[in-house]
Short mmCIF file of C-alpha atoms in Angstrom, two decimals:
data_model
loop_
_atom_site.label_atom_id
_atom_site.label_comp_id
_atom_site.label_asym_id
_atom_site.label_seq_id
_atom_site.Cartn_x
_atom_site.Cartn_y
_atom_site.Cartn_z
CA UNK J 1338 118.52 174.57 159.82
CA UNK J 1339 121.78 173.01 158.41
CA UNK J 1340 120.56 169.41 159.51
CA UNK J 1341 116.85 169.99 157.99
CA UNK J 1342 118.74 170.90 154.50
CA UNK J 1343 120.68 168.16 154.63
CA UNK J 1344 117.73 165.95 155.55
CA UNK J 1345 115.69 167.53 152.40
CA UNK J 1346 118.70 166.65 150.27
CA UNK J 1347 119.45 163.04 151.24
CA UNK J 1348 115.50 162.61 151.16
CA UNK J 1349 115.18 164.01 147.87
CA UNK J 1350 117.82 161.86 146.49
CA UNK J 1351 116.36 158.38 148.42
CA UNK J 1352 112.98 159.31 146.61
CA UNK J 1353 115.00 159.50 143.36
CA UNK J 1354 116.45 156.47 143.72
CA UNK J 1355 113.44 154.10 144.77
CA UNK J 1356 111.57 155.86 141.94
CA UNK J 1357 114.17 154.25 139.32
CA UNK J 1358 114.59 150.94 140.89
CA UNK J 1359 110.44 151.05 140.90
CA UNK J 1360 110.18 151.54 137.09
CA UNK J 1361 112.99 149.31 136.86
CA UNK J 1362 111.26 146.45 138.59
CA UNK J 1363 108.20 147.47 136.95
CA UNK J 1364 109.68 147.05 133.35
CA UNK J 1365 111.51 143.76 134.80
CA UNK J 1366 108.20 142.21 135.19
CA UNK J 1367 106.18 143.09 132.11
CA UNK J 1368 109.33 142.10 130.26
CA UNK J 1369 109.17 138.70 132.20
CA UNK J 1370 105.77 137.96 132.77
CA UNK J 1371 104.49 134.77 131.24
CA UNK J 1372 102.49 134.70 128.40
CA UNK J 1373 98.67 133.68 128.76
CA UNK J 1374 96.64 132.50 125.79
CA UNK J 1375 93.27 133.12 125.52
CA UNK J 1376 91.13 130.18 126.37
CA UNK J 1377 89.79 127.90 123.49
CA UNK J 1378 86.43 127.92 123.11
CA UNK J 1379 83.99 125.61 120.44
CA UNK J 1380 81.65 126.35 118.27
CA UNK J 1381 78.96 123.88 117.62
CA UNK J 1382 76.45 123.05 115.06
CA UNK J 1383 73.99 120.13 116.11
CA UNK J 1384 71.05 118.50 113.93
CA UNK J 1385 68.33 116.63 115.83
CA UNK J 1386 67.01 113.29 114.69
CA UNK J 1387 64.83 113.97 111.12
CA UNK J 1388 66.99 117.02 110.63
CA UNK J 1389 69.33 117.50 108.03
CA UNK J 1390 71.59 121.12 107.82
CA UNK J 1391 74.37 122.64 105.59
CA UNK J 1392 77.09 125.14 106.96
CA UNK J 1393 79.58 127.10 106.24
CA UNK J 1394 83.17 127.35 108.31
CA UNK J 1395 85.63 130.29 108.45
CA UNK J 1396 87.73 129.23 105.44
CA UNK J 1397 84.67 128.69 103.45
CA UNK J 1398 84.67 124.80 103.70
CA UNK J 1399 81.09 123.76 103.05
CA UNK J 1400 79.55 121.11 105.41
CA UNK J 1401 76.79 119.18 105.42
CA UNK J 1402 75.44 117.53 108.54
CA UNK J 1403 73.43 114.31 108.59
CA UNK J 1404 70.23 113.75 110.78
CA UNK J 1405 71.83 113.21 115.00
CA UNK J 1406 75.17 115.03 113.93
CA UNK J 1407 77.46 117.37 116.11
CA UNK J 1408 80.36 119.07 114.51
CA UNK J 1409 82.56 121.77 116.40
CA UNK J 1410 85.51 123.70 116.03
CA UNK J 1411 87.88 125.34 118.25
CA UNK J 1412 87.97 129.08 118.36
CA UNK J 1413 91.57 129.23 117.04
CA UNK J 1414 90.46 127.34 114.14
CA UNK J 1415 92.55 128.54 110.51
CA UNK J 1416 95.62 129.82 113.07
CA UNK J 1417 97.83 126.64 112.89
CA UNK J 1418 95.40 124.27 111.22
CA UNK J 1419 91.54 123.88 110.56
CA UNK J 1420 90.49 121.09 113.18
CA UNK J 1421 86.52 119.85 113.62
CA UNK J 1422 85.33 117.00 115.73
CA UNK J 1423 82.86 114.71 114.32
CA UNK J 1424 80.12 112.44 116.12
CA UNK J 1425 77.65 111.43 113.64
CA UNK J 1426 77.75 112.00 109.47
CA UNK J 1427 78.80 115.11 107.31
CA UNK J 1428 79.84 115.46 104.29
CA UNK J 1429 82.49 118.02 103.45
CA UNK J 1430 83.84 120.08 100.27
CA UNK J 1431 86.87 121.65 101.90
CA UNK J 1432 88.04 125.04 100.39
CA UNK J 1433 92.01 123.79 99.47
CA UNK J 1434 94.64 125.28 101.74
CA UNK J 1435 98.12 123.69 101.45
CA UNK J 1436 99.45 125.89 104.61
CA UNK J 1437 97.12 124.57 106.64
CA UNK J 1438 95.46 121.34 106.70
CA UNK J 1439 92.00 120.07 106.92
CA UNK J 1440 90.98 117.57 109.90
CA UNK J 1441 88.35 115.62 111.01
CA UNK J 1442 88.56 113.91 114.32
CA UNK J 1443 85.88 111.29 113.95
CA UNK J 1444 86.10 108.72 117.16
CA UNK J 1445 89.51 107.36 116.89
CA UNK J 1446 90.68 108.48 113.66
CA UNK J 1447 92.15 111.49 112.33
CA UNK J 1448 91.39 112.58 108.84
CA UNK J 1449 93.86 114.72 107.11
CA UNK J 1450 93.27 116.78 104.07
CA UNK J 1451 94.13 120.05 102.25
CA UNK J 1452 91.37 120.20 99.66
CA UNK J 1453 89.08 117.82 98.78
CA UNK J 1454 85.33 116.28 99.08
CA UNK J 1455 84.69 113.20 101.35
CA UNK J 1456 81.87 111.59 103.79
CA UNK J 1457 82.19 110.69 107.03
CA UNK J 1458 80.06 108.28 108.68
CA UNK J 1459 80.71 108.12 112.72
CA UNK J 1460 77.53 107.35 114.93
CA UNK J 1461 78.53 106.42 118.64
CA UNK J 1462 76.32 103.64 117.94
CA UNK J 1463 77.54 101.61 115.22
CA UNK J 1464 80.96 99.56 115.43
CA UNK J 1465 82.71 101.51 112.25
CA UNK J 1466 83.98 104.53 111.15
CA UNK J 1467 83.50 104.77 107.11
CA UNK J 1468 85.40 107.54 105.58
CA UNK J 1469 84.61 107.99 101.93
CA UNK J 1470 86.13 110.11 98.92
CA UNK J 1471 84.65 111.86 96.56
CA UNK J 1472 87.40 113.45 94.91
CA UNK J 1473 91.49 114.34 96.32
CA UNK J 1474 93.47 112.66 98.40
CA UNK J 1475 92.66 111.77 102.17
CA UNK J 1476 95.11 110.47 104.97
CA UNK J 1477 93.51 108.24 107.74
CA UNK J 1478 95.60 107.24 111.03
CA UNK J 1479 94.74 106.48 114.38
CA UNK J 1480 94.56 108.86 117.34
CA UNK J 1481 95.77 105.83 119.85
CA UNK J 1482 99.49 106.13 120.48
CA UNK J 1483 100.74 102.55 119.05
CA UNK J 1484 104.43 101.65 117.59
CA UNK J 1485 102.89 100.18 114.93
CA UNK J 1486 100.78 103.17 114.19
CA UNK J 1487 99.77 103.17 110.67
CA UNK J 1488 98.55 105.87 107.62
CA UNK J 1489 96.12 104.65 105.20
CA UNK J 1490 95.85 107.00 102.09
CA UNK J 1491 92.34 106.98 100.00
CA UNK J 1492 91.88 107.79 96.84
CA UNK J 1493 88.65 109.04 94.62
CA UNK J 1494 86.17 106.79 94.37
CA UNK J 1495 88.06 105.19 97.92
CA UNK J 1496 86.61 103.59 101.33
CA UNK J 1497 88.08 103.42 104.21
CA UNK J 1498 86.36 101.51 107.06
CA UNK J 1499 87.72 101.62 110.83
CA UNK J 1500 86.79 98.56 113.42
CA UNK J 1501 86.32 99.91 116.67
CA UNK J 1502 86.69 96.74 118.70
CA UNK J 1503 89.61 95.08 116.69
CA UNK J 1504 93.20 95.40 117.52
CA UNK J 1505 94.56 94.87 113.86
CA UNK J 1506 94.52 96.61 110.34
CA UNK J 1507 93.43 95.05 107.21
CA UNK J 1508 93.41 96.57 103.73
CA UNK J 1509 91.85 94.65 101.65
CA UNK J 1510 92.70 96.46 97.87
CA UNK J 1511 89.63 94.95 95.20
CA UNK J 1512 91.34 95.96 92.53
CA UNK J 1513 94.27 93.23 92.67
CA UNK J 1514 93.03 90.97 95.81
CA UNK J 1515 95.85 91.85 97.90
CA UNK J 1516 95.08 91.92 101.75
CA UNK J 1517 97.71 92.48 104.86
CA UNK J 1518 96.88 92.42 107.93
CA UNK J 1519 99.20 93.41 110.82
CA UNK J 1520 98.19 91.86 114.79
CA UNK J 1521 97.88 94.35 118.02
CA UNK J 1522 96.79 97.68 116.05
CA UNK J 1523 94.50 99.48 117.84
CA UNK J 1524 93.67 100.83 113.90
CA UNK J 1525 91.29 98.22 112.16
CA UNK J 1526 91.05 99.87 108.34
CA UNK J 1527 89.89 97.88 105.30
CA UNK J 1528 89.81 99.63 102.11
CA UNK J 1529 87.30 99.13 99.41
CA UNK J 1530 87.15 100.95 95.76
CA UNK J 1531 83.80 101.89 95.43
CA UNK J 1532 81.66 101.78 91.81
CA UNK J 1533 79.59 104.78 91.05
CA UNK J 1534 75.97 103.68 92.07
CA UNK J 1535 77.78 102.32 95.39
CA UNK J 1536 79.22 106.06 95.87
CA UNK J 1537 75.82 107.65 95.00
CA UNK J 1538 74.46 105.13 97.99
CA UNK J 1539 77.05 106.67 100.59
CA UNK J 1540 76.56 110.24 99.87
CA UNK J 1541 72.83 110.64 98.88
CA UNK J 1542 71.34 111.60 101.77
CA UNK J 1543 72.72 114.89 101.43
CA UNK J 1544 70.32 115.37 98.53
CA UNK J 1545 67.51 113.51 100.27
CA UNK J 1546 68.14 109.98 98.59
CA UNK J 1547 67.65 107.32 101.26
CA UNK J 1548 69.76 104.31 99.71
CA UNK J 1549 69.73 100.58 101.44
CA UNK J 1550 73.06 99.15 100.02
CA UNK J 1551 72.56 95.63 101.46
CA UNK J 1552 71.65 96.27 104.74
CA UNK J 1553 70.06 94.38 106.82
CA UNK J 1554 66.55 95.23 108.88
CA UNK J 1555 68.20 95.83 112.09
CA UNK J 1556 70.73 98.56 110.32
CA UNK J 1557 67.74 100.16 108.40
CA UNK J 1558 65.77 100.36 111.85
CA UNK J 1559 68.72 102.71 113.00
CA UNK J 1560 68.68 104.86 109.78
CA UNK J 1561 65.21 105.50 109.88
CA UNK J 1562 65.10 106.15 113.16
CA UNK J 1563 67.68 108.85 112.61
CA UNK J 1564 65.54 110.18 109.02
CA UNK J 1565 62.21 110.27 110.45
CA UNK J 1566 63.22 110.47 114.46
CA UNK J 1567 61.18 107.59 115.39
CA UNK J 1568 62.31 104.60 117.16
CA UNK J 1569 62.02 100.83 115.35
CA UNK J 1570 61.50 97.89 117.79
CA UNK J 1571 61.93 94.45 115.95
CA UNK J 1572 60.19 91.94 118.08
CA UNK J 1573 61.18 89.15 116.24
CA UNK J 1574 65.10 89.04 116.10
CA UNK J 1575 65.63 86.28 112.74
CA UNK J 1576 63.89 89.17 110.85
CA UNK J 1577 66.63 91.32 111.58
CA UNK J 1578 68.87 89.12 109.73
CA UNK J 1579 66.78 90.48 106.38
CA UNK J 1580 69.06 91.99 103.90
CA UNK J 1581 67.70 94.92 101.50
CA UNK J 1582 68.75 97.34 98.78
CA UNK J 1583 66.76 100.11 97.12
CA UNK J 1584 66.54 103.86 96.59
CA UNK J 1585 63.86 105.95 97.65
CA UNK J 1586 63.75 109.94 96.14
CA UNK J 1587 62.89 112.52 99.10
CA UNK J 1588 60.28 110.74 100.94
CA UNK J 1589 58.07 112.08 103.87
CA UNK J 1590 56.50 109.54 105.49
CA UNK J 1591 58.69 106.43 107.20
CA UNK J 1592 55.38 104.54 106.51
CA UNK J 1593 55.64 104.64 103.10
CA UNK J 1594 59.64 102.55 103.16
CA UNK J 1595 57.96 100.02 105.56
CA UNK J 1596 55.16 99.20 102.73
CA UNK J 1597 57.24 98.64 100.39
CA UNK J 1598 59.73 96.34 102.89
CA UNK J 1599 56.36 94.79 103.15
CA UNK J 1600 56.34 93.50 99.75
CA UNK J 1601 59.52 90.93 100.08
CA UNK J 1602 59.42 90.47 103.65
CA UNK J 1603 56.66 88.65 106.24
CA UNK J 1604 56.16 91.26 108.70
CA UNK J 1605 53.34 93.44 110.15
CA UNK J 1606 53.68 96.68 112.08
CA UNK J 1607 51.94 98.88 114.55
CA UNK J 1608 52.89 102.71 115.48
CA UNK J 1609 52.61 104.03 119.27
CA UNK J 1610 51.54 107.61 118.53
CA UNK J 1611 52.54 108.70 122.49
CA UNK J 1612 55.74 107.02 121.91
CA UNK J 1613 57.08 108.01 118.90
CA UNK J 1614 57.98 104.34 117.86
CA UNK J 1615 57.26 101.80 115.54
CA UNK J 1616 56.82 98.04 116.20
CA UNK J 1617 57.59 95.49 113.78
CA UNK J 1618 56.62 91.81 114.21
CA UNK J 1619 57.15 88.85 112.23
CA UNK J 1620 53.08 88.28 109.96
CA UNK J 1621 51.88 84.47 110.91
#
């Protein structure tokens, strides 16, 4: 009996003591256990070919998306900053925010704002990246590390144009003539003041203007395509070369721009119903 109560007793007090080093382990680890985010998700808003569509982020910045656009933005979006990636045009009135800024990731560039209104213009297939602004201040720079990395700042009423395929930067200022360029920049950026009926051209399709500002057939083929989402095949490749400009106020039918092309330009067309796409040929 006197070895079973001292058994009990030197039991009883092991148990005590492997009960406090378990809760002190325990509280060792939660203390020290590493600290997992949650995952970062996107949200994305996508427009089809002959669609056009207006939205409305977190912070209340107001979007519009052009015709074959996809904007997203991360779930922790309005935490550190407000971050959206681009492919395609929008147009954006961003509510202003000076704690956290406003940016666009459009291709290689990174726009930077805090409150302003401005147009981006970033199809994968054209060789530019126009950034336009309305009104505020914008900062452009290039997402490709460089030691020559460079900020271009735009103004109202200021254009900003990025060269995919050209390892330099030019500014080119209208207002004075003054252009620099600087060699073996992966940031190509000229910069162009804009007159009002030029600005009205950039950002009119958001009220269903389609402009031509001096563009040629073959870049007309590729808006319409996107405004009516069907495809433009020009047979005869000098008539791509023609240059137009005009205005035309919320029209339905893509027949309707190709009569009037008609009028200063030799060409004939036939439409593939099955196809969805539009043949243009040179008239004899």
């Amino acid at each position: 009996p006197k070895n079973r109560k001292v058994f009990f007793r030197v039991l009883k007090y092991a148990a005590g003591i492997m009960l406090l080093a378990g809760i002190g382990i325990t509280l060792y680890l939660l203390l020290n256990r590493p600290v997992t985010e949650d995952p970062i998700t996107y949200t994305a808003f996508q427009t089809s070919y002959g669609e056009k569509k207006e939205i409305t982020l977190p912070d209340n910045t107001k979007v519009w998306l052009n015709s074959g656009t996809l904007l997203q933005y991360p779930s922790n979006y309005g935490k550190v900053n407000r971050e959206v990636v681009l492919q395609g045009e929008a147009y954006f009135n961003v509510t202003r925010d000076e704690s956290k800024t406003f940016i666009v990731k459009a291709d290689n560039i990174i726009i930077k704002v805090l409150g302003t209104s401005f147009n981006v213009n970033c199809y994968h297939e054209q060789k530019t990246v126009e950034t336009t602004v309305v009104s505020g201040v914008v900062s452009l720079e290039s997402n490709i590390d460089s030691p020559e990395k460079s900020i271009v700042i735009l103004n109202k009423s200021e254009k900003a144009t990025y060269l995919k395929n050209e390892n330099r930067i030019i500014i080119d200022d209208t207002s004075n003539d003054i252009a620099m360029g600087i060699e073996a920049n992966p940031l190509a950026i000229k910069k162009i003041i804009l007159g009002e009926e030029t600005m009205n051209a950039v950002i009119g399709w958001k009220d269903q203007d389609l402009v031509f500002d001096n563009e040629t057939l073959e870049e007309m083929a590729l808006k319409l395509r996107r405004w009516y989402n069907v495809s433009i095949v020009i047979k005869d490749e000098h008539l791509k070369q023609y240059r137009y400009k005009g205005r035309f106020k919320d029209v339905k039918s893509i027949f309707q721009v190709l009569e009037v092309v008609k009028l200063t330009t030799p060409i004939t067309y036939e439409y593939n119903e099955n196809k969805k796409e539009i043949i243009v040929k040179e008239m004899k």
